[in-house]
CSV table of C-alpha atoms and ligand atoms in Angstrom, one decimal:
chain,number,residue,atom,x,y,z
A,22,MET,CA,0.0,0.0,0.0
A,23,THR,CA,1.5,3.4,-0.9
A,24,PHE,CA,1.1,6.1,1.6
A,25,GLN,CA,-0.9,9.3,0.8
A,26,PHE,CA,1.0,12.3,2.0
A,27,ASP,CA,-1.2,15.1,0.7
A,28,VAL,CA,-4.4,14.5,2.7
A,29,TYR,CA,-4.8,14.3,6.4
A,30,LYS,CA,-6.3,11.0,7.6
A,31,PRO,CA,-6.0,9.5,11.1
A,32,LEU,CA,-3.4,6.7,11.0
A,33,THR,CA,-4.1,3.1,11.7
A,34,GLU,CA,-1.5,0.6,12.8
A,35,GLU,CA,-1.3,-0.6,9.2
A,36,SER,CA,-1.0,2.8,7.6
A,37,ALA,CA,1.6,3.9,10.2
A,38,ILE,CA,3.7,1.0,9.0
A,39,SER,CA,3.5,2.0,5.4
A,40,LEU,CA,4.3,5.6,6.2
A,41,LEU,CA,7.5,4.6,8.0
A,42,LYS,CA,8.5,2.2,5.2
A,43,GLU,CA,7.9,4.9,2.7
A,44,LEU,CA,10.1,7.3,4.7
A,45,HIS,CA,12.8,4.5,5.0
A,46,PHE,CA,12.7,4.2,8.7
A,47,PHE,CA,12.2,0.5,8.0
A,48,ALA,CA,13.0,-1.5,4.9
A,49,LYS,CA,10.0,-2.5,2.6
A,50,ASN,CA,10.4,-6.2,3.5
A,51,GLU,CA,11.0,-5.8,7.2
A,52,HIS,CA,8.4,-7.3,9.6
A,53,VAL,CA,7.3,-4.3,11.6
A,54,THR,CA,5.3,-4.4,14.8
A,55,CYS,CA,3.1,-1.4,15.5
A,56,ARG,CA,0.9,-0.7,18.6
A,57,GLU,CA,-1.3,2.3,19.3
A,58,ILE,CA,-0.3,3.2,22.9
A,59,GLY,CA,-1.7,6.7,23.3
A,60,ASP,CA,-3.3,7.0,26.7
A,61,GLY,CA,-3.4,10.8,26.8
A,62,ASN,CA,-6.5,13.0,26.3
A,63,LEU,CA,-5.9,14.2,22.7
A,64,ASN,CA,-3.7,12.2,20.3
A,65,LEU,CA,-2.8,9.0,18.6
A,66,VAL,CA,0.6,7.5,19.5
A,67,PHE,CA,2.1,4.5,17.7
A,68,GLN,CA,5.1,2.6,18.8
A,69,MET,CA,6.9,0.7,16.0
A,70,SER,CA,9.7,-1.8,16.2
A,71,THR,CA,11.1,-4.9,14.5
A,72,HIS,CA,12.3,-8.2,16.0
A,73,THR,CA,15.4,-8.2,13.9
A,74,SER,CA,16.9,-4.8,14.8
A,75,THR,CA,17.0,-2.3,17.7
A,76,LYS,CA,15.2,0.3,15.6
A,77,LYS,CA,12.2,1.7,17.5
A,78,TRP,CA,10.2,4.8,16.7
A,79,ILE,CA,7.3,6.8,18.0
A,80,VAL,CA,4.7,8.3,15.6
A,81,LYS,CA,2.5,10.9,17.3
A,82,GLN,CA,-0.5,12.2,15.3
A,83,ALA,CA,-3.0,14.9,16.3
A,84,LEU,CA,-6.7,14.0,15.9
A,85,PRO,CA,-9.0,16.7,14.7
A,86,TYR,CA,-11.0,16.5,18.0
A,87,ALA,CA,-10.3,15.9,21.7
A,88,LYS,CA,-10.0,12.1,22.1
A,89,VAL,CA,-11.1,12.4,25.8
A,90,VAL,CA,-14.5,13.8,24.8
A,91,GLY,CA,-15.0,12.7,21.2
A,92,GLU,CA,-15.7,14.2,17.8
A,93,SER,CA,-18.1,16.7,19.4
A,94,TRP,CA,-15.1,18.7,20.6
A,95,PRO,CA,-13.2,19.7,17.5
A,96,LEU,CA,-9.6,20.7,17.9
A,97,THR,CA,-7.0,22.3,15.6
A,98,LEU,CA,-4.5,20.0,13.9
A,99,LYS,CA,-2.0,23.0,14.0
A,100,ARG,CA,-1.0,21.8,17.5
A,101,ALA,CA,1.2,19.1,16.0
A,102,LYS,CA,3.4,21.8,14.4
A,103,ILE,CA,3.5,23.8,17.6
A,104,GLU,CA,4.5,20.7,19.5
A,105,SER,CA,7.4,19.7,17.1
A,106,ASP,CA,8.5,23.4,16.9
A,107,ALA,CA,8.6,23.5,20.7
A,108,LEU,CA,10.6,20.3,20.9
A,109,LEU,CA,13.1,21.6,18.4
A,110,GLN,CA,13.3,24.9,20.3
A,111,PHE,CA,13.8,23.1,23.6
A,112,ALA,CA,16.5,20.9,22.0
A,113,LYS,CA,18.5,24.0,21.1
A,114,PHE,CA,19.0,24.6,24.9
A,115,THR,CA,18.6,21.3,26.6
A,116,PRO,CA,18.9,18.5,24.0
A,117,HIS,CA,19.3,15.8,26.6
A,118,LEU,CA,16.0,16.6,28.2
A,119,VAL,CA,13.6,16.2,25.1
A,120,PRO,CA,13.1,13.4,22.6
A,121,GLU,CA,14.8,13.7,19.3
A,122,VAL,CA,12.5,14.8,16.5
A,123,LEU,CA,13.3,12.8,13.3
A,124,TYR,CA,10.5,13.8,10.9
A,125,ARG,CA,7.4,16.0,10.9
A,126,ASN,CA,4.6,16.7,8.5
A,127,GLU,CA,2.2,19.5,9.0
A,128,THR,CA,-0.4,18.2,6.6
A,129,LEU,CA,-0.6,14.9,8.3
A,130,ALA,CA,-0.3,16.6,11.8
A,131,LEU,CA,2.4,14.1,12.8
A,132,THR,CA,5.9,13.8,14.3
A,133,ILE,CA,8.2,10.9,14.3
A,134,MET,CA,10.4,10.8,17.4
A,135,GLU,CA,12.9,8.7,19.2
A,136,ASP,CA,11.2,5.9,21.2
A,137,LEU,CA,11.5,6.3,25.0
A,138,SER,CA,10.0,3.0,26.1
A,139,HIS,CA,13.1,2.3,28.2
A,140,LEU,CA,11.7,5.0,30.5
A,141,SER,CA,8.5,5.3,32.5
A,142,ILE,CA,5.9,8.0,32.5
A,143,ALA,CA,6.9,9.8,35.7
A,144,ARG,CA,3.3,9.8,37.0
A,145,THR,CA,3.0,6.1,36.6
A,146,GLY,CA,6.4,5.4,38.0
A,147,LEU,CA,5.9,7.7,41.0
A,148,ILE,CA,2.6,6.0,41.8
A,149,LYS,CA,4.5,2.7,41.8
A,150,GLY,CA,7.2,4.1,44.0
A,151,GLU,CA,10.0,4.3,41.4
A,152,SER,CA,12.9,6.5,42.3
A,153,TYR,CA,14.0,9.4,40.1
A,154,PRO,CA,17.0,11.1,41.8
A,155,ASN,CA,17.6,13.5,38.9
A,156,LEU,CA,14.0,14.5,38.3
A,157,GLY,CA,14.0,17.8,40.2
A,158,LYS,CA,17.4,18.9,39.0
A,159,ASP,CA,16.5,18.1,35.4
A,160,ILE,CA,13.2,20.0,35.4
A,161,GLY,CA,14.9,22.9,37.2
A,162,THR,CA,17.6,23.0,34.5
A,163,PHE,CA,15.1,22.7,31.7
A,164,LEU,CA,12.9,25.5,33.0
A,165,ALA,CA,15.8,27.9,33.7
A,166,HIS,CA,17.3,27.5,30.2
A,167,ILE,CA,14.0,27.7,28.3
A,168,LEU,CA,12.5,30.5,30.3
A,169,PHE,CA,15.6,32.7,30.3
A,170,LYS,CA,16.6,32.1,26.7
A,171,THR,CA,13.2,32.5,25.1
A,172,SER,CA,12.3,35.6,27.1
A,173,ASP,CA,13.3,39.3,26.7
A,174,LEU,CA,16.2,38.4,29.0
A,175,GLY,CA,17.7,36.1,26.3
A,176,LEU,CA,16.4,37.5,23.0
A,177,SER,CA,16.3,40.9,21.4
A,178,PRO,CA,12.8,42.5,21.5
A,179,THR,CA,12.3,41.8,17.8
A,180,GLU,CA,13.4,38.1,18.0
A,181,LYS,CA,11.2,37.6,21.1
A,182,LYS,CA,8.1,39.1,19.3
A,183,GLU,CA,8.8,36.9,16.3
A,184,LYS,CA,9.0,33.8,18.5
A,185,ALA,CA,5.8,34.8,20.3
A,186,GLN,CA,4.0,34.9,17.0
A,187,GLN,CA,5.4,31.6,15.9
A,188,PHE,CA,4.0,30.0,19.1
A,189,SER,CA,0.6,31.7,19.0
A,190,ASN,CA,-1.6,28.8,20.1
A,191,PRO,CA,-5.1,30.3,20.8
A,192,GLU,CA,-7.1,27.1,20.5
A,193,LEU,CA,-5.0,25.1,23.0
A,194,CYS,CA,-4.7,28.2,25.3
A,195,LYS,CA,-8.5,28.4,25.3
A,196,ILE,CA,-8.7,24.8,26.7
A,197,THR,CA,-6.5,25.9,29.6
A,198,GLU,CA,-8.4,29.1,30.1
A,199,ASP,CA,-11.6,27.1,30.4
A,200,LEU,CA,-10.5,23.9,32.1
A,201,VAL,CA,-7.9,25.3,34.5
A,202,PHE,CA,-9.0,28.8,35.2
A,203,THR,CA,-12.7,29.0,34.7
A,204,ASP,CA,-15.0,25.9,34.7
A,205,PRO,CA,-13.9,24.4,38.0
A,206,PHE,CA,-14.8,27.6,39.8
A,207,PHE,CA,-18.4,27.7,38.5
A,208,ASP,CA,-21.2,25.1,38.0
A,209,HIS,CA,-20.1,24.1,34.5
A,210,ASP,CA,-21.0,20.9,32.7
A,211,THR,CA,-17.3,20.0,31.9
A,212,ASN,CA,-16.8,19.5,35.7
A,213,ASP,CA,-16.5,15.9,36.9
A,214,PHE,CA,-16.5,14.9,40.5
A,215,GLU,CA,-18.0,12.3,42.9
A,216,PRO,CA,-21.3,13.2,44.5
A,217,GLU,CA,-19.6,12.9,47.9
A,218,LEU,CA,-17.6,16.1,47.0
A,219,SER,CA,-20.7,18.1,46.0
A,220,GLU,CA,-21.1,20.0,49.2
A,221,LYS,CA,-17.5,21.1,49.2
A,222,VAL,CA,-17.5,22.0,45.6
A,223,GLU,CA,-20.7,24.0,45.9
A,224,GLN,CA,-19.1,25.9,48.8
A,225,LEU,CA,-16.0,26.5,46.6
A,226,TRP,CA,-18.2,28.0,43.9
A,227,LYS,CA,-19.4,30.6,46.4
A,228,GLU,CA,-16.0,31.8,47.5
A,229,ASP,CA,-15.5,35.2,46.0
A,230,GLU,CA,-12.1,35.8,47.6
A,231,LEU,CA,-10.8,32.6,45.9
A,232,LYS,CA,-12.4,33.6,42.6
A,233,LEU,CA,-10.9,37.0,42.7
A,234,GLU,CA,-7.4,35.5,43.1
A,235,VAL,CA,-8.1,33.0,40.3
A,236,ALA,CA,-9.2,35.9,38.1
A,237,LYS,CA,-5.9,37.5,38.7
A,238,LEU,CA,-4.0,34.3,37.9
A,239,LYS,CA,-6.1,33.8,34.8
A,240,ARG,CA,-5.3,37.4,33.7
A,241,LEU,CA,-1.6,36.6,34.1
A,242,PHE,CA,-2.1,33.5,31.9
A,243,LEU,CA,-4.0,35.5,29.3
A,244,THR,CA,-1.6,38.5,29.1
A,245,ASN,CA,1.9,37.7,30.5
A,246,GLY,CA,3.9,36.5,27.5
A,247,ASP,CA,7.1,36.2,29.4
A,248,ALA,CA,8.7,33.3,27.7
A,249,LEU,CA,8.0,30.1,25.7
A,250,ILE,CA,6.4,27.7,28.2
A,251,HIS,CA,5.6,24.0,27.8
A,252,GLY,CA,2.0,24.8,28.8
A,253,ASP,CA,1.1,21.3,30.3
A,254,LEU,CA,4.0,20.2,32.3
A,255,HIS,CA,2.4,17.6,34.6
A,256,THR,CA,4.1,14.4,35.5
A,257,GLY,CA,2.3,12.6,32.6
A,258,SER,CA,4.3,14.9,30.3
A,259,ILE,CA,7.6,13.6,31.6
A,260,PHE,CA,9.4,10.3,30.9
A,261,ALA,CA,11.9,9.3,33.6
A,262,SER,CA,14.3,6.7,34.9
A,263,GLU,CA,16.9,6.7,37.6
A,264,HIS,CA,19.3,8.3,35.2
A,265,GLU,CA,17.3,10.2,32.5
A,266,THR,CA,14.5,12.7,32.2
A,267,LYS,CA,12.7,13.6,29.0
A,268,ILE,CA,10.0,16.2,28.6
A,269,ILE,CA,7.3,15.4,26.1
A,270,ASP,CA,4.0,16.7,24.7
A,271,PRO,CA,4.4,20.4,24.5
A,272,GLU,CA,1.4,20.9,22.2
A,273,PHE,CA,0.1,23.6,24.7
A,274,ALA,CA,3.3,25.6,24.2
A,275,PHE,CA,2.9,29.4,23.8
A,276,TYR,CA,4.4,32.6,25.2
A,277,GLY,CA,3.0,32.6,28.7
A,278,PRO,CA,3.9,33.5,32.3
A,279,PHE,CA,7.3,32.4,33.7
A,280,GLY,CA,5.7,30.6,36.7
A,281,PHE,CA,3.2,28.4,34.9
A,282,ASP,CA,5.1,25.3,34.2
A,283,LEU,CA,6.8,25.3,37.5
A,284,GLY,CA,3.4,25.5,39.2
A,285,HIS,CA,2.0,22.6,37.3
A,286,PHE,CA,5.0,20.5,38.0
A,287,ILE,CA,4.8,21.3,41.8
A,288,ALA,CA,1.0,20.6,41.9
A,289,ASN,CA,1.5,17.2,40.3
A,290,LEU,CA,4.2,16.3,42.8
A,291,LEU,CA,1.8,17.3,45.6
A,292,PHE,CA,-0.8,15.0,44.1
A,293,ASN,CA,1.7,12.2,44.4
A,294,ALA,CA,2.6,13.2,48.0
A,295,LEU,CA,-1.1,13.0,48.9
A,296,ARG,CA,-1.3,9.6,47.3
A,297,ARG,CA,1.9,8.4,49.0
A,298,PRO,CA,2.3,10.1,52.3
A,299,GLN,CA,5.2,7.8,53.0
A,300,ALA,CA,7.1,9.4,50.1
A,301,GLN,CA,6.4,13.0,51.2
A,302,THR,CA,10.0,13.8,52.1
A,303,GLU,CA,11.3,12.5,48.8
A,304,LEU,CA,8.7,14.5,46.9
A,305,PHE,CA,9.5,17.7,48.7
A,306,GLY,CA,13.1,16.9,47.9
A,307,PHE,CA,12.1,17.0,44.2
A,308,ILE,CA,10.4,20.4,44.7
A,309,HIS,CA,13.5,21.6,46.6
A,310,ASP,CA,15.9,20.3,43.8
A,311,THR,CA,13.7,21.9,41.1
A,312,TRP,CA,13.6,25.3,42.7
A,313,GLU,CA,17.3,25.3,43.8
A,314,THR,CA,18.5,24.3,40.4
A,315,PHE,CA,16.1,26.6,38.6
A,316,SER,CA,17.1,29.6,40.6
A,317,SER,CA,20.8,28.9,40.5
A,318,VAL,CA,20.9,28.3,36.7
A,319,PHE,CA,18.6,31.2,36.0
A,320,THR,CA,20.9,33.4,38.2
A,321,SER,CA,24.0,32.3,36.4
A,322,LEU,CA,22.4,33.1,33.0
A,323,TRP,CA,21.3,36.4,34.4
A,324,LYS,CA,24.8,37.3,35.7
A,325,GLU,CA,26.5,36.3,32.4
A,326,ASP,CA,24.5,38.9,30.5
A,327,LYS,CA,26.5,42.1,30.2
A,328,ASN,CA,24.3,44.0,27.7
A,329,ASN,CA,21.2,44.7,29.6
A,330,PRO,CA,22.0,47.4,32.2
A,331,PHE,CA,18.8,46.6,34.2
A,332,LEU,CA,20.2,43.2,35.0
A,333,GLN,CA,22.8,44.8,37.2
A,334,VAL,CA,20.2,46.8,39.2
A,335,ASN,CA,20.1,45.7,42.8
A,336,GLY,CA,17.0,43.7,43.7
A,337,TYR,CA,15.8,43.0,40.2
A,338,LEU,CA,16.9,39.4,40.1
A,339,ASP,CA,15.4,38.7,43.5
A,340,TYR,CA,12.2,40.4,42.5
A,341,THR,CA,12.0,38.3,39.4
A,342,LEU,CA,12.7,35.0,41.2
A,343,GLN,CA,10.2,35.8,44.0
A,344,THR,CA,7.5,36.7,41.5
A,345,ILE,CA,8.1,33.4,39.5
A,346,TRP,CA,7.8,31.4,42.8
A,347,GLN,CA,4.7,33.2,44.0
A,348,ASP,CA,2.9,32.9,40.6
A,349,ALA,CA,3.9,29.3,40.4
A,350,LEU,CA,2.2,28.6,43.7
A,351,GLY,CA,-1.0,30.2,42.5
A,352,PHE,CA,-0.9,28.2,39.3
A,353,ALA,CA,-0.2,25.1,41.3
A,354,GLY,CA,-3.4,25.8,43.4
A,355,CYS,CA,-5.5,26.2,40.2
A,356,GLU,CA,-4.1,22.9,38.8
A,357,MET,CA,-4.8,21.1,42.1
A,358,ILE,CA,-8.4,22.2,42.0
A,359,ARG,CA,-9.1,21.5,38.3
A,360,ARG,CA,-7.5,18.0,38.4
A,361,THR,CA,-9.7,17.1,41.3
A,362,ILE,CA,-13.1,18.4,40.1
A,363,GLY,CA,-12.7,19.5,36.5
A,364,LEU,CA,-12.7,17.5,33.3
A,365,ALA,CA,-9.2,16.0,33.3
A,366,HIS,CA,-8.2,14.1,36.4
A,367,VAL,CA,-5.0,12.5,37.6
A,368,ALA,CA,-4.4,8.8,38.3
A,369,ASP,CA,-2.6,9.7,41.6
A,370,LEU,CA,-6.1,10.5,43.1
A,371,ASP,CA,-8.5,8.6,40.9
A,372,THR,CA,-6.9,5.2,41.3
A,373,ILE,CA,-7.0,5.3,45.1
A,374,GLU,CA,-9.2,2.2,45.5
A,375,GLU,CA,-10.7,2.7,48.9
A,376,SER,CA,-13.5,5.1,48.3
A,377,GLU,CA,-13.5,6.9,51.7
A,378,LEU,CA,-9.8,7.5,51.5
A,379,ARG,CA,-10.1,8.7,47.9
A,380,ILE,CA,-12.8,11.2,48.8
A,381,ARG,CA,-10.8,12.4,51.8
A,382,THR,CA,-7.7,12.8,49.7
A,383,LYS,CA,-9.6,14.8,47.1
A,384,GLU,CA,-11.0,17.0,49.8
A,385,THR,CA,-7.5,17.7,51.0
A,386,ALA,CA,-6.3,18.4,47.5
A,387,LEU,CA,-9.1,21.0,47.2
A,388,ASP,CA,-8.1,22.6,50.5
A,389,ILE,CA,-4.5,22.7,49.6
A,390,GLY,CA,-5.3,24.1,46.1
A,391,LYS,CA,-7.5,26.8,47.5
A,392,SER,CA,-4.9,27.8,50.2
A,393,LEU,CA,-2.1,27.9,47.6
A,394,VAL,CA,-4.1,30.4,45.6
A,395,LEU,CA,-5.0,32.5,48.6
A,396,ASN,CA,-1.7,32.4,50.5
A,397,ARG,CA,0.8,32.3,47.6
A,398,VAL,CA,2.4,35.6,48.7
A,399,GLU,CA,3.1,34.4,52.2
A,400,ILE,CA,4.7,31.1,51.2
A,401,LYS,CA,8.2,32.4,50.3
A,402,THR,CA,10.4,29.3,50.3
A,403,VAL,CA,10.2,25.5,49.7
A,404,GLN,CA,10.4,25.1,53.5
A,405,ASP,CA,7.4,27.4,53.9
A,406,LEU,CA,5.6,25.3,51.3
A,407,HIS,CA,6.4,22.1,53.2
A,408,ASP,CA,5.2,23.6,56.5
A,409,PHE,CA,2.1,24.9,54.9
A,410,TYR,CA,1.4,21.5,53.3
A,411,ILE,CA,1.7,19.7,56.7
A,412,GLU,CA,-0.7,22.3,58.3
A,413,ASN,CA,-3.3,21.8,55.5
A,414,ASN,CA,-3.0,18.0,55.4
A,415,GLU,CA,-5.1,16.4,58.0
A,416,PHE,CA,-3.8,12.9,57.4
B,518,SR1,C1,-9.5,18.3,26.5
B,518,SR1,S1,-7.8,18.3,27.0
B,518,SR1,C2,-7.8,18.0,28.7
B,518,SR1,C3,-6.5,18.2,29.3
B,518,SR1,O1,-5.6,17.3,28.8
B,518,SR1,C4,-4.4,17.9,28.5
B,518,SR1,O2,-3.3,17.1,28.9
B,518,SR1,C5,-4.4,19.2,29.2
B,518,SR1,O3,-3.9,19.1,30.5
B,518,SR1,C6,-5.8,19.5,29.1
B,518,SR1,O4,-6.2,20.5,30.1
B,519,MG,MG1,-0.5,16.1,26.9
């Protein structure tokens, strides 16, 4: 079967094989095994290999709708190009922390990448209790390089504005605007929670003080084009092992606020801490490593710059780092709330089998999320965050 390159069509396992043969990733006569392994909310993901060689590839293709909901929720195919553009951009600064992109095709909305099946999705691995000693350090390194080098700190004003245009991603941003910053705070039909949580959720919908702070965070997301951000940096967007970390899935990438990715990463570590109280110290260790590495690499990059006279002004670096931390905590709070009662959940909470424990853990996630949004200015350090977590966690 010859592959049709000029029209978009969702791949099947069979057509994915012909595509990779056509592109010479495999020989025509090779026996190729192909499995659709996509377990995310939006895309098809095929893993391809042969028995006779070590060649293994991943083909990721965007569907024209949100898989998690179905064809009634159309979604732009342009996200496939944003995703591969972002991976290539990230690879310029931290090539060891992203998968290698080998081929991409805008019409077919697909990217062929290095296979990472020797690693685990960090969320799944953390739930199982796998150990990732480099995770915090790697995420901190990634964020410092990407945020500094794609912002006005690392680019000329013209270059930065061109990049911001290249990564204009209104459709995917709209998903975040709705699912993270709006729907969970109102009685919206995308929300999804157990009846046992109804009373608490209805109470949350009445909290104007909370909504005011969420409105401010949403405005930051809408208007603060600080740097190229990943846009969906939860632990399901990270492959990890004891030695390696790879950041995947940046289809939500755009020019957004500095603290957004850090906040999402922290929130998802907190979900795992709620799931596994016995691993709390290790998980706070990851948050500590992430922040310490981020601030030290970001500071070195800042100090290397001799062209921008403002970077020598006393207090500007501290102000920038403190604002990133504070905003990150606010974004973490929103992420904790939306993953508990909104459309897209996390396995850390949903797969707690014992129902009473699951509901209690979700209630705590909501309390912590709310308090992070409300108290983000007072929580100045990782130690403060730890103390605050202990105070808010009744278990
Ligand atoms: C309809 S998409 C739902 C969620 O899945 C993605 O991973 C993002 O987190 C999005 O909010
Ligand atoms: Mg994703």
